[in-house]
Coordinates of C-alpha atoms in Angstrom, one line a residue:
X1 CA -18.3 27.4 43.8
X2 CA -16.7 26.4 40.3
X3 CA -12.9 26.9 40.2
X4 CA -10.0 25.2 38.4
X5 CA -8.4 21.8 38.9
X6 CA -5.2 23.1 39.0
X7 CA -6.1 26.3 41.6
X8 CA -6.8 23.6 44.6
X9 CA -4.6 20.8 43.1
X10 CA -2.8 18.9 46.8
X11 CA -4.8 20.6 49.4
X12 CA -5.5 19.5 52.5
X13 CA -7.7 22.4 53.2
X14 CA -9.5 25.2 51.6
X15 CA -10.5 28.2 52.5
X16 CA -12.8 31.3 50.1
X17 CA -11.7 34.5 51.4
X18 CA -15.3 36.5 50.3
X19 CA -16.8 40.0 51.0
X20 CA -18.8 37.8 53.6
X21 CA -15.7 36.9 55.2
X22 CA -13.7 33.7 55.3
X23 CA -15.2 30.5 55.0
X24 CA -13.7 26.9 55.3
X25 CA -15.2 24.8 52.3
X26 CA -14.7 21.4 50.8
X27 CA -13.3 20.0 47.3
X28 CA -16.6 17.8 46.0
X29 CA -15.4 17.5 42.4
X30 CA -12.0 17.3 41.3
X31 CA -11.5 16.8 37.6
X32 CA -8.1 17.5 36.3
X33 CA -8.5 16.2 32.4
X34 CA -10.9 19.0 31.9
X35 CA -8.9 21.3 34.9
X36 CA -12.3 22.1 36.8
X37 CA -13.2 21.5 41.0
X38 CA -16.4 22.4 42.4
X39 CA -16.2 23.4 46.0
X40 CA -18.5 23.6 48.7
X41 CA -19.2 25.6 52.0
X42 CA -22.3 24.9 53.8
X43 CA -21.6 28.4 55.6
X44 CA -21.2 30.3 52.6
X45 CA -24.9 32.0 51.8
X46 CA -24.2 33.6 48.7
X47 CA -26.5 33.4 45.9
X48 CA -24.8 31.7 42.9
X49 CA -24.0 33.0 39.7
X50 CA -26.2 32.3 36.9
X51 CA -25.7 30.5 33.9
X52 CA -25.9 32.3 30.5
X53 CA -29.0 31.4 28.4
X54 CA -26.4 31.3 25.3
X55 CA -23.1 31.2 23.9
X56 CA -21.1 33.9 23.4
X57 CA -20.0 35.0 19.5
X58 CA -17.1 36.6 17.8
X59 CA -17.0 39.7 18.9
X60 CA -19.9 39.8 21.9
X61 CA -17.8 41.6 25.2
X62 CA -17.1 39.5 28.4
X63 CA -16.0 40.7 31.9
X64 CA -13.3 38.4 33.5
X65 CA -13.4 38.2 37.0
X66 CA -10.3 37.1 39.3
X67 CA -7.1 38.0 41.5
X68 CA -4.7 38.8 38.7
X69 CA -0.8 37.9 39.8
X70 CA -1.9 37.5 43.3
X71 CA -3.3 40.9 43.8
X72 CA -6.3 42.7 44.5
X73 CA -10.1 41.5 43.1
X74 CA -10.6 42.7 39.8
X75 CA -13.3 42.5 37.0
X76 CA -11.7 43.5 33.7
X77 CA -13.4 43.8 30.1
X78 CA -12.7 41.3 27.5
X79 CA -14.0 40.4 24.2
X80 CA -14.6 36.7 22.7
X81 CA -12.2 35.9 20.0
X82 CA -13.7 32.7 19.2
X83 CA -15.1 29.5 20.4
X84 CA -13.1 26.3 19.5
X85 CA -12.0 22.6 20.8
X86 CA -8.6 23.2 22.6
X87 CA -5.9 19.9 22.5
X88 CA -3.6 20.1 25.7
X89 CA -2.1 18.3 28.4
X90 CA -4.3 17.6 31.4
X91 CA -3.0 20.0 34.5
X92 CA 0.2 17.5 35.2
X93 CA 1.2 16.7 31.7
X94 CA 0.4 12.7 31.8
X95 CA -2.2 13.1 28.7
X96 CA -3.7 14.8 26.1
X97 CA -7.3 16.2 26.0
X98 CA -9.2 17.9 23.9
X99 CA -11.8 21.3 25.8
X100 CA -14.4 23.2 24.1
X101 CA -12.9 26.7 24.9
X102 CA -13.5 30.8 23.9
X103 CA -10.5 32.4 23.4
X104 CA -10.7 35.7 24.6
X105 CA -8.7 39.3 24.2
X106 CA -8.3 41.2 27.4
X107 CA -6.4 41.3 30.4
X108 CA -6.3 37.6 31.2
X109 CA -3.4 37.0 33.1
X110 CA -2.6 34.4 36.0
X111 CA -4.4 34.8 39.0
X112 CA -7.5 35.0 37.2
X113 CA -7.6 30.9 36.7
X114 CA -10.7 29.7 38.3
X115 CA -12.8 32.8 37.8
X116 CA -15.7 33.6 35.6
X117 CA -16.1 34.9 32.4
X118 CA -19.2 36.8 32.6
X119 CA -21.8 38.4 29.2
X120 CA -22.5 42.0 30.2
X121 CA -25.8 40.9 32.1
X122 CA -23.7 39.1 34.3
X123 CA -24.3 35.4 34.0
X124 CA -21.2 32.8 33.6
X125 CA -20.2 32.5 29.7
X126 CA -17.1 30.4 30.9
X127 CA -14.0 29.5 33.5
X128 CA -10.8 31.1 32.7
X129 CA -8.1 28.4 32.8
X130 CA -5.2 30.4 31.4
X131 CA -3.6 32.7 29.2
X132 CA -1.8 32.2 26.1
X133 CA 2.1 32.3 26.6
X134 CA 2.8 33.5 23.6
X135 CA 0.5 37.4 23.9
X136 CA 0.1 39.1 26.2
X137 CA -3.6 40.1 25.6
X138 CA -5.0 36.8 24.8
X139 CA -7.1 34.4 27.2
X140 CA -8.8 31.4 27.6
X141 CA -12.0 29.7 29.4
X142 CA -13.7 26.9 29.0
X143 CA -17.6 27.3 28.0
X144 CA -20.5 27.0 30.2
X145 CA -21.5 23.7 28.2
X146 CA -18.4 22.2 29.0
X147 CA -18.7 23.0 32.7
X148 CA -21.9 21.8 33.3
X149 CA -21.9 18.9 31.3
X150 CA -18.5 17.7 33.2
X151 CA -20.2 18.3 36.4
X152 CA -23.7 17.3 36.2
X153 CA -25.8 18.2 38.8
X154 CA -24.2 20.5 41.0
X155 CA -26.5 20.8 44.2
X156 CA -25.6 16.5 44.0
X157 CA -21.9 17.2 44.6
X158 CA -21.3 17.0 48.4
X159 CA -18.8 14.5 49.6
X160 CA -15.4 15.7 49.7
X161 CA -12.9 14.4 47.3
X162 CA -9.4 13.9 47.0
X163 CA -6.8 16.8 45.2
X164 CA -4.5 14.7 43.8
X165 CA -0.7 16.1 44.2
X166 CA 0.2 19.9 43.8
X167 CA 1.2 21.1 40.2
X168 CA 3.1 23.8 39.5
X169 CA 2.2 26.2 36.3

């Protein structure tokens, strides 16, 4: 399961609450330049997502997945503003790095950090990382390409790593 840096940031344990039920997993990739963790539960059976066969465009619709501000599931529609190289802080504001990103309009808010952005056939355009602090409708995830090429081989990833300390956003 891919989720955010920041989301599992100073854990000791983890846990994914699913429709399946609740599952104990472990952090196997922790990269909090690009704010992305992979996580792992060998008693999790769930068929992954899919990755999407091609980059989104200006103007293609998206469905964001997530628990917006701490509440129920919900997938809500979006609609891909652009994609562009985002310069930012790392998730505890020691450096500057630079993310290939879509900037999306929709109801991104947090609590959604960690989930996918979806294309309407339901394979994984992006990560959502955050909304924009300055409207309210305005969202942003980091592309499939930058995902995958940050983690490389996924079904490699399965020694647990360290979180780091806990930051606050």
């Amino acid at each position: 399961m891919i989720t955010n840096a920041h989301v599992v940031a100073g854990t000791e344990e983890v846990w994914l609450d699913t429709v399946l039920g609740t599952f104990k997993a472990d952090v196997v990739f922790y990269d909090p330049q690009l704010d992305i963790a992979v996580l792992r539960s060998e008693e999790l059976t769930m068929a992954p997502l899919q990755w999407a066969s091609a980059t989104a465009v200006t103007g293609e619709d998206a469905i964001v997945m997530g628990f917006p501000n701490s509440g129920p599931f919900e997938a809500a529609p979006a609609r891909i503003s652009e994609r562009l190289k985002i310069a930012g802080p790392n998730i505890y504001a020691t450096g500057r790095v630079e993310r290939e990103a879509y900037t999306a309009r929709g109801s991104i808010r947090q609590g959604n950090s960690g989930g996918p952005m979806l294309n309407l056939d339901g394979q994984v355009l992006g990560v959502v990382f955050g909304a924009s602090a300055d409207e309210s409708d305005i969202g942003y995830a980091l592309t499939a390409d930058e995902v995958k090429e940050a983690i490389g081989n996924i079904a490699a990833l399965d020694t647990p790593v360290g979180t780091q300390e806990c930051v606050v956003r």
